[in-house]
Short mmCIF file of C-alpha atoms in Angstrom, two decimals:
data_model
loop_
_atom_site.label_atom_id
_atom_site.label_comp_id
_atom_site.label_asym_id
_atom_site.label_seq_id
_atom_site.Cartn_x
_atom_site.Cartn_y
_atom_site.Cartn_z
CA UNK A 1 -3.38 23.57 13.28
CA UNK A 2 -3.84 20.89 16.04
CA UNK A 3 -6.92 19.44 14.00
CA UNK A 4 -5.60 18.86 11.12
CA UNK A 5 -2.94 16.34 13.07
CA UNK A 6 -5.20 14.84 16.01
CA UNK A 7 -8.27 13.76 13.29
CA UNK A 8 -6.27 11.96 11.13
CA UNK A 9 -4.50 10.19 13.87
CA UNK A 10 -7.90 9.17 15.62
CA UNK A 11 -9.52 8.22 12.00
CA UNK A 12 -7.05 6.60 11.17
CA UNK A 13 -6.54 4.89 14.62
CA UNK A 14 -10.72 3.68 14.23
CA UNK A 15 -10.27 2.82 10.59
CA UNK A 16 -7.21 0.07 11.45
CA UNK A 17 -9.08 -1.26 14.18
CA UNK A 18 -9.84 -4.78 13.26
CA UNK A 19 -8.57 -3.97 9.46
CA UNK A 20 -6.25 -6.80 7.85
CA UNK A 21 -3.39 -5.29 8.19
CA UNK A 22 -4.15 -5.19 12.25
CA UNK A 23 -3.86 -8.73 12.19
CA UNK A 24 -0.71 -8.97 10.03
CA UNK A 25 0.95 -6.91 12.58
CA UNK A 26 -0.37 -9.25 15.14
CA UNK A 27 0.77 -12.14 13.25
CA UNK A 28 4.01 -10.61 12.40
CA UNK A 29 4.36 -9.99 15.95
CA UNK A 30 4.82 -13.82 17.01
CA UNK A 31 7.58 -14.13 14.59
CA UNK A 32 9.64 -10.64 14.99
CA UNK A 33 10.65 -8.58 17.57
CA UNK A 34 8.40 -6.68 18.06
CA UNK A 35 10.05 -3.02 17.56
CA UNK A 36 11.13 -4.26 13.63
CA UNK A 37 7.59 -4.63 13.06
CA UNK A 38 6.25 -1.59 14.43
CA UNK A 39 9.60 0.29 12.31
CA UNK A 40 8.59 -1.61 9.42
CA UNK A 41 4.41 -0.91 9.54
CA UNK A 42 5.66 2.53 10.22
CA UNK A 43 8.03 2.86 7.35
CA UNK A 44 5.76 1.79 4.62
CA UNK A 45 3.11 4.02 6.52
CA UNK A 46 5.42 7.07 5.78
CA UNK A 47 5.15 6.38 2.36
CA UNK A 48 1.94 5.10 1.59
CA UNK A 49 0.61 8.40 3.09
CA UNK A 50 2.71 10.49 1.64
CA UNK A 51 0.52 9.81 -1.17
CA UNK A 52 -2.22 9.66 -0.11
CA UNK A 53 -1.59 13.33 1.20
CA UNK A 54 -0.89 14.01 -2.39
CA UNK A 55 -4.02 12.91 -3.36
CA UNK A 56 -6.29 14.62 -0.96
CA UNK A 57 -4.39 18.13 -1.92
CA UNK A 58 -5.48 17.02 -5.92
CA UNK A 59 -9.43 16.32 -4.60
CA UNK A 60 -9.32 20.08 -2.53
CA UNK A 61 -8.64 21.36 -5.70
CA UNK A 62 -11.13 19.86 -8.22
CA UNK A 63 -13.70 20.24 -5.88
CA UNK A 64 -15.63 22.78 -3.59
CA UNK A 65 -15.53 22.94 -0.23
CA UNK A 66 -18.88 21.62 0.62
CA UNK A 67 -18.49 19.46 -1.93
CA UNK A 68 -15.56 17.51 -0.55
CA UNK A 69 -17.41 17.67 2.78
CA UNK A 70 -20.13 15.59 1.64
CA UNK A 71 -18.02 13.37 -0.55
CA UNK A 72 -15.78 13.21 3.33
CA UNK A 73 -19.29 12.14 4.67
CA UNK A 74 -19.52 9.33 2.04
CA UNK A 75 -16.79 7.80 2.72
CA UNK A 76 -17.26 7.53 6.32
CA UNK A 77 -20.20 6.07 6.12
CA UNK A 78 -18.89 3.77 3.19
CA UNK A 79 -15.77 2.96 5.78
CA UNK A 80 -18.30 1.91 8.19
CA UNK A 81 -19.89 -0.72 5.99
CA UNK A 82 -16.38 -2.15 5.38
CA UNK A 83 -15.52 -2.68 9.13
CA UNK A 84 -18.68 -4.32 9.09
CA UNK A 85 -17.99 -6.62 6.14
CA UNK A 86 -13.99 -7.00 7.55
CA UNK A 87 -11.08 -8.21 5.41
CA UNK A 88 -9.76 -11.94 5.00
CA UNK A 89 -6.29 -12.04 5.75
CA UNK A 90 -3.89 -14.62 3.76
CA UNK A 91 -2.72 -17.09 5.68
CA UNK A 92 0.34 -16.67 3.64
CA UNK A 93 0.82 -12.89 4.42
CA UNK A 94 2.84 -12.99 7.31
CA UNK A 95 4.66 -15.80 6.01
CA UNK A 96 8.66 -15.54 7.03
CA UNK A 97 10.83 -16.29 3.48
CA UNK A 98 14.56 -17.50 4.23
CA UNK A 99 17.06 -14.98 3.72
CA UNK A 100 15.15 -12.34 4.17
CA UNK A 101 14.82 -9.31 6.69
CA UNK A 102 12.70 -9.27 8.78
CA UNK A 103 11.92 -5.19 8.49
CA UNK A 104 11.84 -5.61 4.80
CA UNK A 105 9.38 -8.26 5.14
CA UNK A 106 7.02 -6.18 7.40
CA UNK A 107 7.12 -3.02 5.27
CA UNK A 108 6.70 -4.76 1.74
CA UNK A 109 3.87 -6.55 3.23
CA UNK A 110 2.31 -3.44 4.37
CA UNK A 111 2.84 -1.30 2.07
CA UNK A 112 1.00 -3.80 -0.53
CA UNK A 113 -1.55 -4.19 1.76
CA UNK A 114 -2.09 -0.66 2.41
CA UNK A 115 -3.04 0.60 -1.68
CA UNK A 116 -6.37 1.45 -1.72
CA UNK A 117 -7.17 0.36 2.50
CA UNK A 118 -9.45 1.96 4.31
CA UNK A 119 -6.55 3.63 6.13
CA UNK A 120 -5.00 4.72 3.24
CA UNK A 121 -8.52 6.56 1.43
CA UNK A 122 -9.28 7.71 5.81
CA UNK A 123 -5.82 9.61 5.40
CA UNK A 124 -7.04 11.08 1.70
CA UNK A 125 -10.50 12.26 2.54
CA UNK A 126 -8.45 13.68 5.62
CA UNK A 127 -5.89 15.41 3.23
CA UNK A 128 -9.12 16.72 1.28
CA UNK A 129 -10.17 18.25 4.12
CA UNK A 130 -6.97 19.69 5.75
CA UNK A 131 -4.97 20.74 2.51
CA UNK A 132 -2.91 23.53 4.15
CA UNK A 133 -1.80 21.23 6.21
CA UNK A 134 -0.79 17.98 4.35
CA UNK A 135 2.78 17.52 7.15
CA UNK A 136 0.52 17.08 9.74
CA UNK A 137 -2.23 14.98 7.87
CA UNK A 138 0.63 12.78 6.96
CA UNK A 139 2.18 12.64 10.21
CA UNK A 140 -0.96 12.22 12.20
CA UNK A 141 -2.32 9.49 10.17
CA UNK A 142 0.92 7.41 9.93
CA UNK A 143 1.09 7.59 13.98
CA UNK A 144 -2.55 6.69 13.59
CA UNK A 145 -2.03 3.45 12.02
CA UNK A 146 1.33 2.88 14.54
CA UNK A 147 -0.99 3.55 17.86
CA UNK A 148 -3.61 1.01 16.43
CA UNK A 149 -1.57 -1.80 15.66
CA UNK A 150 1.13 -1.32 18.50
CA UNK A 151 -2.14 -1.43 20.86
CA UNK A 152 -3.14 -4.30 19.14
CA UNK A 153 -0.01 -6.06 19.46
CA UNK A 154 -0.07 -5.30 23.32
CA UNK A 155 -3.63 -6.56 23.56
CA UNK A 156 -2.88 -9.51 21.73
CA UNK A 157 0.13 -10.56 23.73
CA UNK A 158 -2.26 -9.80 27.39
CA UNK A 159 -5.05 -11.76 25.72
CA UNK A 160 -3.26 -14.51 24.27
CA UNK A 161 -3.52 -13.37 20.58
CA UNK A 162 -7.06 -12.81 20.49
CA UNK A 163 -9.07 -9.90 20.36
CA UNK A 164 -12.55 -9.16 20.77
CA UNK A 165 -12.96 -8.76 17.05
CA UNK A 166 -16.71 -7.84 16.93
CA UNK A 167 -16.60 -5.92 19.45
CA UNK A 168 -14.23 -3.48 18.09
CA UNK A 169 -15.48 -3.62 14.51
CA UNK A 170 -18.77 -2.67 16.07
CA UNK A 171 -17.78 0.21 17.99
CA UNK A 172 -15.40 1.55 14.73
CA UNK A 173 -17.91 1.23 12.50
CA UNK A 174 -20.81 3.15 14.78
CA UNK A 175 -18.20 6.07 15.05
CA UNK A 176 -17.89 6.11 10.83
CA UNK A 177 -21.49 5.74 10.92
CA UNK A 178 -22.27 8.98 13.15
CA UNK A 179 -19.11 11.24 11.96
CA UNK A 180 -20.17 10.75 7.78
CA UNK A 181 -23.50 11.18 9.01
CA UNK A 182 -22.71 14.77 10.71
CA UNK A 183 -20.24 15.28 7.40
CA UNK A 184 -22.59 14.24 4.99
CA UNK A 185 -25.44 16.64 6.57
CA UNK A 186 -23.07 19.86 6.82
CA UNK A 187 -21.39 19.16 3.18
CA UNK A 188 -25.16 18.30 2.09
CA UNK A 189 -26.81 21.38 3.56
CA UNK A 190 -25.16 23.53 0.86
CA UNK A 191 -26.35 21.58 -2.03
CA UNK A 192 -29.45 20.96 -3.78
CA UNK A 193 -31.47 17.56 -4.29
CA UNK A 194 -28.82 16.42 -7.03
CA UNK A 195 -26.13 16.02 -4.57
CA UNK A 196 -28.32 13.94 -2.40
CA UNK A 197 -29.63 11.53 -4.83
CA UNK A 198 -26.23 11.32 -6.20
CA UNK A 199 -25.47 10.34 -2.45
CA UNK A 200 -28.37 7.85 -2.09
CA UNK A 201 -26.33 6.32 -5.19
CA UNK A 202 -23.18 6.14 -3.59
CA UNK A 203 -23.89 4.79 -0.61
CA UNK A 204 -26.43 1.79 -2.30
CA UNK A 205 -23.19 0.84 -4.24
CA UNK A 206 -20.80 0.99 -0.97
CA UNK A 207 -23.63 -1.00 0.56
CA UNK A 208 -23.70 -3.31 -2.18
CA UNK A 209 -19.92 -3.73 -2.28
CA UNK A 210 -19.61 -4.54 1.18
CA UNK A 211 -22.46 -7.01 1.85
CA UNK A 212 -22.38 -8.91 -1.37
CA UNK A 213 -19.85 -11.41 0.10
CA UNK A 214 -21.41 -11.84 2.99
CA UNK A 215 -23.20 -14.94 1.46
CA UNK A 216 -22.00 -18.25 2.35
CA UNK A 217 -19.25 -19.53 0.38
#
């Protein structure tokens, strides 16, 4: 099914964009070649995934259809409000240690960074949703995550490292926004008020989550 291997490659293409692992790869980039770091961000990909996939195929399970629909829709939206809020990268994270290689470097760092990333719950809601097809959920999202931050690389080197950062949070989050929105209505359609005041719930404590360090420091 082409679906179940093109959405999780563009969701998890949108969910990277701007995300602080993005910007390691960028940073990485001015210190490795850059074809280690795109073997390394795509190695601990592979892996990180791979459970993730695991996880989605548990959540199918447990829950109804509709059900993991609207939670799908949730999350979106919830995904939206973190591009919004964005991640502070270490300066230390891309920091080169003697001695070491520089693949292992890149795919320890990411696959650290990845547990519990946006990218990483995209490709289980994804999972949830595809579960006959977890090879090419896995595959799809992990060449999700290599698109986005090899494009970012490229972009960074054209425009001298920087990107227009709001800009592309802006436009990633609108696209969370209006896809859990459609989810969250065709999920919610099926059940009653309880689900949607459960819902309203959710998404006030995503919202709080999100914003609540948005206060000056």
């Amino acid at each position: 099914m082409a679906t179940a291997f093109f959405y999780p490659l563009f969701w998890v293409f949108v969910a990277e964009l701007g995300d602080k692992t993005q910007l390691v790869a960028l940073c990485f980039a001015t210190r490795f070649n850059t074809r280690t770091v795109m073997a390394g961000v795509f190695g601990a990909t592979l892996v990180v995934h791979m459970g993730s996939v695991v996880l989605g195929g548990v959540a199918d399970r447990l829950l109804p259809a509709e059900w993991v629909t609207f939670a799908a829709g949730l999350a979106f939206i919830g995904f939206g409000m973190w591009t919004i809020r964005g991640d502070d990268l270490d300066s230390e994270s891309c920091h080169n240690k003697q001695g070491r290689s520089p693949f292992w470097i890149v795919a320890t760092t990411f696959f650290l960074a990845e547990l519990g990333d946006k990218t990483m719950l995209t490709t289980v809601a994804q999972a949830a949703v595809y579960p006959r097809y977890a090879v090419e959920v896995w595959i799809g999202s992990s060449l999700g995550m290599v698109v986005s931050d090899g494009l970012a690389i490229l972009a960074g080197r054209i425009l001298g490292h920087r990107l227009p950062e709001r800009a592309v949070k802006t436009g990633a989050a609108i696209l969370f926004f209006v896809f859990g929105t459609l989810s969250l209505v065709q999920g919610g359609s099926k059940l009653g008020p309880p689900a949607w005041a459960l819902g309203a719930v959710v998404l006030a404590v995503f919202a709080f989550l999100a914003f609540r360090r948005q206060a000056p420091r």
